[in-house]
């Protein structure tokens, strides 16, 4: 069975903490941690062109309020090496989207507390240039405690030409036309965005685009505060983008005590497009749904995890799920067999909050 590089972001710092790298055995499910890089609170990670990028969720960096964007050389199998680190010019950077185009990487950083999106360019060596574009959202929604202003939580390229941005504070998905042209000096966003309205107070956090299902595409939006997955069908053609809401399904069991506190955290689709998963912090579970031929989905089961599963991932072969349990200082592994999700093992790691699979180990 194949083995893969695997990376873990954590809310930790100091020697032997921060960013972790390991090896994942697809046959046994064993995770062997191999090295670390001392970066404080590397809360989200992405791989560009052989470079690992991440955000350091700290209060200040280089005498400026806000966090940092970093790049790391992962070419040496024995030890990762920090390449560069730049201020994000925004507070609480919680996510980044890396899109490698035309021999360099473009990086979009979501600054949660600032309600802003910062765009960076890098060179072939992973050095980060100063931010070349910044977009701020303004407004509020119905929850005065969580939605007093914009809170951008996530962005990703969809349909090859739009940057989809989840704004938890405004209950909206913004769709920015995206361009990157090697013959133009400017790479970035056209700021005239279309929007998708989510239910008031739901707080859209992350989203995923479906595989091609009978020549149709569907957008699955996870709402942090509503604890739901919203299904939107893409109705637009090549020159248009329009999404129609088809379905709203809770990620929590019907008998869950809603007076307790539970918020949704991560959403992912299995490599074969069969399963949709969404994690719950508070109920401490991953809700598993089966995707149907019409793009909608039906509930399958809840996988019970450790405390506060902020992130989880399907393995590249689709045979395993790994949960990052922030408040248990652990990873839990589950084997997928015939629609069953079987607990197998636990791995100790300080406050894990992000899981990222890397290249196959030859």
Short mmCIF file of C-alpha atoms in Angstrom, two decimals:
data_model
loop_
_atom_site.label_atom_id
_atom_site.label_comp_id
_atom_site.label_asym_id
_atom_site.label_seq_id
_atom_site.Cartn_x
_atom_site.Cartn_y
_atom_site.Cartn_z
CA UNK A 1 0.00 0.00 0.00
CA UNK A 2 1.06 3.58 -0.67
CA UNK A 3 2.67 5.85 1.88
CA UNK A 4 2.21 9.63 1.92
CA UNK A 5 3.77 12.68 3.48
CA UNK A 6 1.39 14.31 5.94
CA UNK A 7 1.48 17.70 7.69
CA UNK A 8 -0.23 18.98 10.82
CA UNK A 9 -0.88 22.57 11.86
CA UNK A 10 -1.35 23.14 15.58
CA UNK A 11 -2.07 25.81 18.16
CA UNK A 12 1.32 25.30 19.78
CA UNK A 13 4.76 26.89 19.82
CA UNK A 14 8.31 26.30 20.94
CA UNK A 15 11.00 23.75 20.22
CA UNK A 16 9.48 20.45 19.05
CA UNK A 17 6.09 22.07 18.51
CA UNK A 18 4.32 24.21 15.91
CA UNK A 19 4.35 22.62 12.45
CA UNK A 20 4.58 18.81 12.31
CA UNK A 21 5.46 16.50 9.42
CA UNK A 22 5.05 12.74 9.27
CA UNK A 23 4.47 9.68 7.13
CA UNK A 24 1.09 8.00 6.67
CA UNK A 25 0.91 4.29 5.80
CA UNK A 26 -2.19 3.65 3.68
CA UNK A 27 -2.11 -0.06 4.50
CA UNK A 28 -1.97 0.01 8.29
CA UNK A 29 -3.12 3.59 8.92
CA UNK A 30 0.01 4.20 10.98
CA UNK A 31 1.20 7.80 11.35
CA UNK A 32 4.88 8.28 12.10
CA UNK A 33 5.85 11.83 13.07
CA UNK A 34 9.28 12.67 11.64
CA UNK A 35 10.14 16.33 12.20
CA UNK A 36 8.83 19.71 13.35
CA UNK A 37 9.34 23.38 12.55
CA UNK A 38 9.09 25.94 15.32
CA UNK A 39 6.36 28.26 14.01
CA UNK A 40 3.79 29.62 16.44
CA UNK A 41 0.16 28.60 15.82
CA UNK A 42 0.38 27.42 12.18
CA UNK A 43 -3.40 27.10 11.97
CA UNK A 44 -3.89 26.33 8.26
CA UNK A 45 -1.61 24.83 5.61
CA UNK A 46 -1.51 24.46 1.83
CA UNK A 47 1.09 23.13 -0.60
CA UNK A 48 2.05 25.15 -3.68
CA UNK A 49 4.76 24.26 -6.18
CA UNK A 50 6.85 22.04 -3.86
CA UNK A 51 6.59 24.70 -1.14
CA UNK A 52 4.50 24.46 2.03
CA UNK A 53 2.63 27.64 2.92
CA UNK A 54 0.74 28.41 6.10
CA UNK A 55 -0.67 31.13 8.32
CA UNK A 56 0.68 31.84 11.79
CA UNK A 57 -2.31 32.89 13.88
CA UNK A 58 -0.57 35.26 16.29
CA UNK A 59 -1.62 38.61 17.74
CA UNK A 60 1.22 40.61 16.22
CA UNK A 61 4.18 40.16 13.88
CA UNK A 62 7.08 42.54 13.31
CA UNK A 63 5.43 45.26 15.45
CA UNK A 64 2.20 45.15 13.46
CA UNK A 65 -1.15 43.91 14.76
CA UNK A 66 -2.07 40.75 12.90
CA UNK A 67 -0.66 37.38 11.98
CA UNK A 68 1.85 36.12 9.45
CA UNK A 69 2.08 34.15 6.22
CA UNK A 70 5.04 31.75 6.00
CA UNK A 71 6.69 29.48 3.44
CA UNK A 72 8.72 26.35 4.19
CA UNK A 73 11.07 24.21 2.14
CA UNK A 74 9.91 20.56 2.39
CA UNK A 75 12.38 19.08 -0.12
CA UNK A 76 14.68 17.64 2.57
CA UNK A 77 13.02 14.49 3.97
CA UNK A 78 14.85 14.90 7.28
CA UNK A 79 14.10 18.50 8.23
CA UNK A 80 11.78 21.25 7.03
CA UNK A 81 13.28 24.73 6.65
CA UNK A 82 11.62 28.13 6.99
CA UNK A 83 12.02 30.18 3.79
CA UNK A 84 10.15 33.40 4.45
CA UNK A 85 7.55 35.05 6.69
CA UNK A 86 5.50 38.19 6.04
CA UNK A 87 2.80 40.06 7.95
CA UNK A 88 -0.72 39.38 6.61
CA UNK A 89 -1.83 42.98 7.40
CA UNK A 90 -4.91 41.52 9.06
CA UNK A 91 -5.87 40.10 12.44
CA UNK A 92 -6.54 36.39 13.03
CA UNK A 93 -5.47 34.87 9.70
CA UNK A 94 -7.28 31.52 9.74
CA UNK A 95 -7.10 30.19 6.18
CA UNK A 96 -5.17 30.48 2.96
CA UNK A 97 -5.81 29.48 -0.64
CA UNK A 98 -2.78 28.74 -2.82
CA UNK A 99 -3.14 28.68 -6.57
CA UNK A 100 0.00 27.88 -8.55
CA UNK A 101 -0.10 29.50 -11.97
CA UNK A 102 2.56 30.50 -14.47
CA UNK A 103 5.60 29.36 -12.42
CA UNK A 104 4.66 31.20 -9.24
CA UNK A 105 2.11 30.87 -6.50
CA UNK A 106 -0.69 33.29 -5.70
CA UNK A 107 -1.91 33.15 -2.12
CA UNK A 108 -5.17 34.47 -0.69
CA UNK A 109 -5.16 34.88 3.11
CA UNK A 110 -8.43 35.14 5.06
CA UNK A 111 -8.10 37.52 8.03
CA UNK A 112 -11.03 36.59 10.25
CA UNK A 113 -11.07 39.44 12.77
CA UNK A 114 -10.20 42.07 10.17
CA UNK A 115 -12.88 41.02 7.67
CA UNK A 116 -10.27 41.22 4.94
CA UNK A 117 -8.66 39.14 2.22
CA UNK A 118 -4.96 39.71 1.44
CA UNK A 119 -3.35 38.61 -1.83
CA UNK A 120 0.35 37.73 -2.04
CA UNK A 121 2.65 36.66 -4.85
CA UNK A 122 5.68 34.41 -4.41
CA UNK A 123 8.69 33.58 -6.53
CA UNK A 124 9.94 30.17 -7.61
CA UNK A 125 11.96 29.79 -4.41
CA UNK A 126 9.01 30.41 -2.11
CA UNK A 127 9.96 33.95 -1.12
CA UNK A 128 6.85 35.99 -0.34
CA UNK A 129 6.41 39.43 -1.88
CA UNK A 130 4.57 42.22 -0.09
CA UNK A 131 0.79 42.06 -0.29
CA UNK A 132 -0.28 43.24 -3.75
CA UNK A 133 -4.04 43.51 -3.11
CA UNK A 134 -6.38 43.69 -0.14
CA UNK A 135 -10.16 43.45 -0.07
CA UNK A 136 -12.28 44.46 2.92
CA UNK A 137 -15.91 43.54 3.58
CA UNK A 138 -18.21 45.78 5.61
CA UNK A 139 -21.57 45.21 7.27
CA UNK A 140 -23.11 42.89 9.85
CA UNK A 141 -25.80 40.26 10.29
CA UNK A 142 -28.33 39.19 12.90
CA UNK A 143 -26.16 37.75 15.69
CA UNK A 144 -24.74 40.69 17.69
CA UNK A 145 -22.14 38.51 19.44
CA UNK A 146 -20.64 36.84 16.37
CA UNK A 147 -21.78 38.94 13.42
CA UNK A 148 -21.14 42.52 14.50
CA UNK A 149 -18.89 42.91 11.44
CA UNK A 150 -17.40 40.98 8.55
CA UNK A 151 -15.48 37.78 9.39
CA UNK A 152 -13.87 36.20 6.33
CA UNK A 153 -13.10 32.57 7.13
CA UNK A 154 -12.25 30.78 3.88
CA UNK A 155 -11.56 31.13 0.17
CA UNK A 156 -11.02 28.75 -2.74
CA UNK A 157 -10.98 28.82 -6.53
CA UNK A 158 -14.09 27.21 -8.05
CA UNK A 159 -15.06 26.52 -11.66
CA UNK A 160 -11.58 27.64 -12.66
CA UNK A 161 -12.37 31.35 -12.61
CA UNK A 162 -14.02 32.45 -9.37
CA UNK A 163 -12.64 32.91 -5.89
CA UNK A 164 -15.43 31.81 -3.53
CA UNK A 165 -15.13 33.58 -0.15
CA UNK A 166 -17.08 32.58 2.97
CA UNK A 167 -17.97 35.54 5.19
CA UNK A 168 -19.30 34.25 8.51
CA UNK A 169 -20.10 37.75 9.75
CA UNK A 170 -22.27 38.73 6.80
CA UNK A 171 -23.96 35.36 6.06
CA UNK A 172 -22.76 35.56 2.47
CA UNK A 173 -20.60 33.75 -0.07
CA UNK A 174 -18.78 36.19 -2.34
CA UNK A 175 -17.81 35.05 -5.84
CA UNK A 176 -14.95 37.19 -7.16
CA UNK A 177 -13.89 36.82 -10.81
CA UNK A 178 -10.31 35.62 -10.66
CA UNK A 179 -7.61 36.13 -13.24
CA UNK A 180 -3.93 35.27 -13.53
CA UNK A 181 -2.18 36.09 -16.78
CA UNK A 182 1.55 35.70 -17.43
CA UNK A 183 1.43 38.61 -19.87
CA UNK A 184 -0.09 41.00 -17.31
CA UNK A 185 1.80 42.56 -14.44
CA UNK A 186 -1.26 42.36 -12.17
CA UNK A 187 -2.64 39.05 -10.97
CA UNK A 188 -5.64 39.05 -8.69
CA UNK A 189 -9.33 39.71 -8.33
CA UNK A 190 -11.91 41.81 -10.09
CA UNK A 191 -13.68 43.27 -7.08
CA UNK A 192 -17.20 43.29 -8.59
CA UNK A 193 -18.35 40.13 -6.81
CA UNK A 194 -21.62 38.24 -7.03
CA UNK A 195 -23.04 36.97 -3.75
CA UNK A 196 -24.91 33.95 -2.45
CA UNK A 197 -27.10 34.69 0.56
CA UNK A 198 -27.07 32.13 3.37
CA UNK A 199 -29.76 31.83 6.08
CA UNK A 200 -29.53 34.69 8.62
CA UNK A 201 -27.39 33.77 11.61
CA UNK A 202 -26.00 30.61 10.00
CA UNK A 203 -22.41 31.84 9.59
CA UNK A 204 -20.91 30.22 6.47
CA UNK A 205 -17.44 28.91 7.38
CA UNK A 206 -16.09 26.57 4.65
CA UNK A 207 -17.32 25.12 1.35
CA UNK A 208 -16.49 22.43 -1.20
CA UNK A 209 -17.46 21.98 -4.85
CA UNK A 210 -18.77 18.57 -5.85
CA UNK A 211 -17.30 16.28 -8.45
CA UNK A 212 -19.10 16.24 -11.80
CA UNK A 213 -22.44 14.51 -11.09
CA UNK A 214 -24.39 13.74 -14.27
CA UNK A 215 -22.78 16.79 -15.90
CA UNK A 216 -23.82 19.04 -13.01
CA UNK A 217 -21.87 20.70 -10.18
CA UNK A 218 -23.00 21.41 -6.64
CA UNK A 219 -21.68 23.71 -3.94
CA UNK A 220 -21.78 22.42 -0.35
CA UNK A 221 -21.52 25.21 2.24
CA UNK A 222 -20.86 24.42 5.90
CA UNK A 223 -22.40 26.91 8.36
CA UNK A 224 -20.53 27.19 11.66
CA UNK A 225 -23.32 28.67 13.75
CA UNK A 226 -26.25 26.98 12.03
CA UNK A 227 -24.55 23.56 12.16
CA UNK A 228 -25.86 22.81 8.67
CA UNK A 229 -24.71 21.95 5.18
CA UNK A 230 -26.36 23.96 2.41
CA UNK A 231 -26.54 22.40 -1.06
CA UNK A 232 -26.54 24.79 -4.04
CA UNK A 233 -26.83 23.68 -7.65
CA UNK A 234 -24.74 25.60 -10.18
CA UNK A 235 -27.23 26.88 -12.76
CA UNK A 236 -24.96 29.18 -14.75
CA UNK A 237 -23.26 28.52 -18.05
CA UNK A 238 -19.73 29.34 -19.09
CA UNK A 239 -20.32 33.09 -18.89
CA UNK A 240 -22.57 33.13 -15.83
CA UNK A 241 -22.52 31.98 -12.23
CA UNK A 242 -25.80 31.34 -10.46
CA UNK A 243 -26.47 28.91 -7.62
CA UNK A 244 -29.89 27.66 -6.50
CA UNK A 245 -30.41 26.43 -2.93
CA UNK A 246 -31.65 22.83 -3.00
CA UNK A 247 -31.18 21.49 0.51
CA UNK A 248 -30.34 22.40 4.10
CA UNK A 249 -29.36 19.53 6.40
CA UNK A 250 -28.22 19.58 10.03
CA UNK A 251 -24.84 18.13 10.94
CA UNK A 252 -26.13 17.29 14.43
CA UNK A 253 -28.42 14.45 15.56
CA UNK A 254 -32.07 15.36 16.07
CA UNK A 255 -31.92 14.57 19.80
CA UNK A 256 -28.85 16.72 20.46
CA UNK A 257 -29.27 19.20 23.34
CA UNK A 258 -29.21 22.48 21.45
CA UNK A 259 -28.87 24.45 24.69
CA UNK A 260 -25.31 23.15 24.67
CA UNK A 261 -22.64 24.71 22.49
CA UNK A 262 -21.68 23.02 19.24
CA UNK A 263 -20.28 24.63 16.12
CA UNK A 264 -19.40 23.11 12.76
CA UNK A 265 -15.75 23.30 11.71
CA UNK A 266 -14.58 21.44 8.57
CA UNK A 267 -16.15 19.98 5.43
CA UNK A 268 -14.54 17.61 2.92
CA UNK A 269 -15.54 15.23 0.12
CA UNK A 270 -13.98 11.77 -0.18
CA UNK A 271 -11.64 11.25 -3.16
CA UNK A 272 -14.22 9.11 -4.98
CA UNK A 273 -16.96 11.73 -4.48
CA UNK A 274 -19.10 9.23 -2.55
CA UNK A 275 -19.05 10.75 0.94
CA UNK A 276 -19.43 14.24 2.35
CA UNK A 277 -18.15 14.80 5.87
CA UNK A 278 -18.64 17.71 8.30
CA UNK A 279 -17.14 18.00 11.79
CA UNK A 280 -18.92 19.21 14.92
CA UNK A 281 -17.12 20.85 17.87
CA UNK A 282 -19.21 20.33 21.00
CA UNK A 283 -21.03 17.23 19.82
CA UNK A 284 -17.48 16.08 18.98
CA UNK A 285 -18.25 14.11 15.86
CA UNK A 286 -17.94 13.95 12.10
CA UNK A 287 -21.29 13.72 10.32
CA UNK A 288 -21.02 11.45 7.27
CA UNK A 289 -23.42 11.82 4.34
CA UNK A 290 -23.73 9.86 1.08
CA UNK A 291 -23.93 12.02 -2.04
CA UNK A 292 -26.75 11.04 -4.40
CA UNK A 293 -27.04 11.23 -8.18
CA UNK A 294 -29.07 14.46 -7.93
CA UNK A 295 -26.36 16.22 -5.92
CA UNK A 296 -28.31 16.05 -2.68
CA UNK A 297 -27.16 13.80 0.13
CA UNK A 298 -28.54 11.54 2.83
CA UNK A 299 -27.30 11.02 6.38
CA UNK A 300 -25.19 7.92 6.98
CA UNK A 301 -23.68 8.09 10.46
CA UNK A 302 -21.87 10.13 13.10
CA UNK A 303 -18.25 9.23 13.81
CA UNK A 304 -17.53 10.12 17.42
CA UNK A 305 -14.17 11.86 17.78
CA UNK A 306 -12.02 13.42 20.48
CA UNK A 307 -12.75 16.90 21.82
CA UNK A 308 -13.15 19.75 19.34
CA UNK A 309 -12.47 18.16 15.91
CA UNK A 310 -11.43 21.37 14.16
CA UNK A 311 -10.31 19.53 11.04
CA UNK A 312 -10.37 16.06 9.47
CA UNK A 313 -9.27 14.52 6.18
CA UNK A 314 -10.00 11.54 3.98
CA UNK A 315 -6.80 9.75 2.99
CA UNK A 316 -5.86 10.01 -0.72
CA UNK A 317 -7.00 6.41 -1.31
CA UNK A 318 -10.32 7.08 0.45
CA UNK A 319 -9.88 4.23 2.92
CA UNK A 320 -9.19 6.26 6.07
CA UNK A 321 -10.41 9.32 7.95
CA UNK A 322 -8.17 11.25 10.34
CA UNK A 323 -9.65 13.67 12.87
CA UNK A 324 -7.64 16.54 14.44
CA UNK A 325 -8.97 16.89 17.99
CA UNK A 326 -7.83 20.30 19.17
CA UNK A 327 -8.75 19.99 22.85
CA UNK A 328 -7.69 16.35 23.22
CA UNK A 329 -4.14 16.85 21.90
CA UNK A 330 -4.75 13.90 19.60
CA UNK A 331 -5.44 12.52 16.15
CA UNK A 332 -7.94 9.69 15.76
CA UNK A 333 -7.94 7.32 12.78
CA UNK A 334 -10.87 5.43 11.31
CA UNK A 335 -10.84 2.72 8.64
CA UNK A 336 -13.62 2.88 6.01
CA UNK A 337 -15.02 -0.53 5.10
CA UNK A 338 -18.39 -1.09 3.38
CA UNK A 339 -19.91 2.15 4.70
CA UNK A 340 -18.58 1.44 8.18
CA UNK A 341 -16.14 3.79 9.92
CA UNK A 342 -14.08 1.74 12.35
CA UNK A 343 -11.92 3.41 15.03
CA UNK A 344 -8.36 2.13 14.79
CA UNK A 345 -5.81 4.23 16.68
CA UNK A 346 -4.84 7.51 18.35
CA UNK A 347 -1.73 9.65 17.93
CA UNK A 348 -0.64 12.28 20.47
CA UNK A 349 0.06 15.75 19.08
CA UNK A 350 -0.42 19.17 20.77
CA UNK A 351 -3.64 21.00 19.81
CA UNK A 352 -3.93 19.84 16.17
CA UNK A 353 -6.12 22.10 14.01
CA UNK A 354 -5.20 21.29 10.39
CA UNK A 355 -4.36 18.13 8.44
CA UNK A 356 -2.78 18.18 4.98
CA UNK A 357 -1.69 15.22 2.86
CA UNK A 358 1.40 15.70 0.73
CA UNK A 359 3.03 13.69 -2.02
CA UNK A 360 3.22 9.91 -2.20
CA UNK A 361 6.47 8.48 -0.86
CA UNK A 362 8.15 6.45 -3.60
#
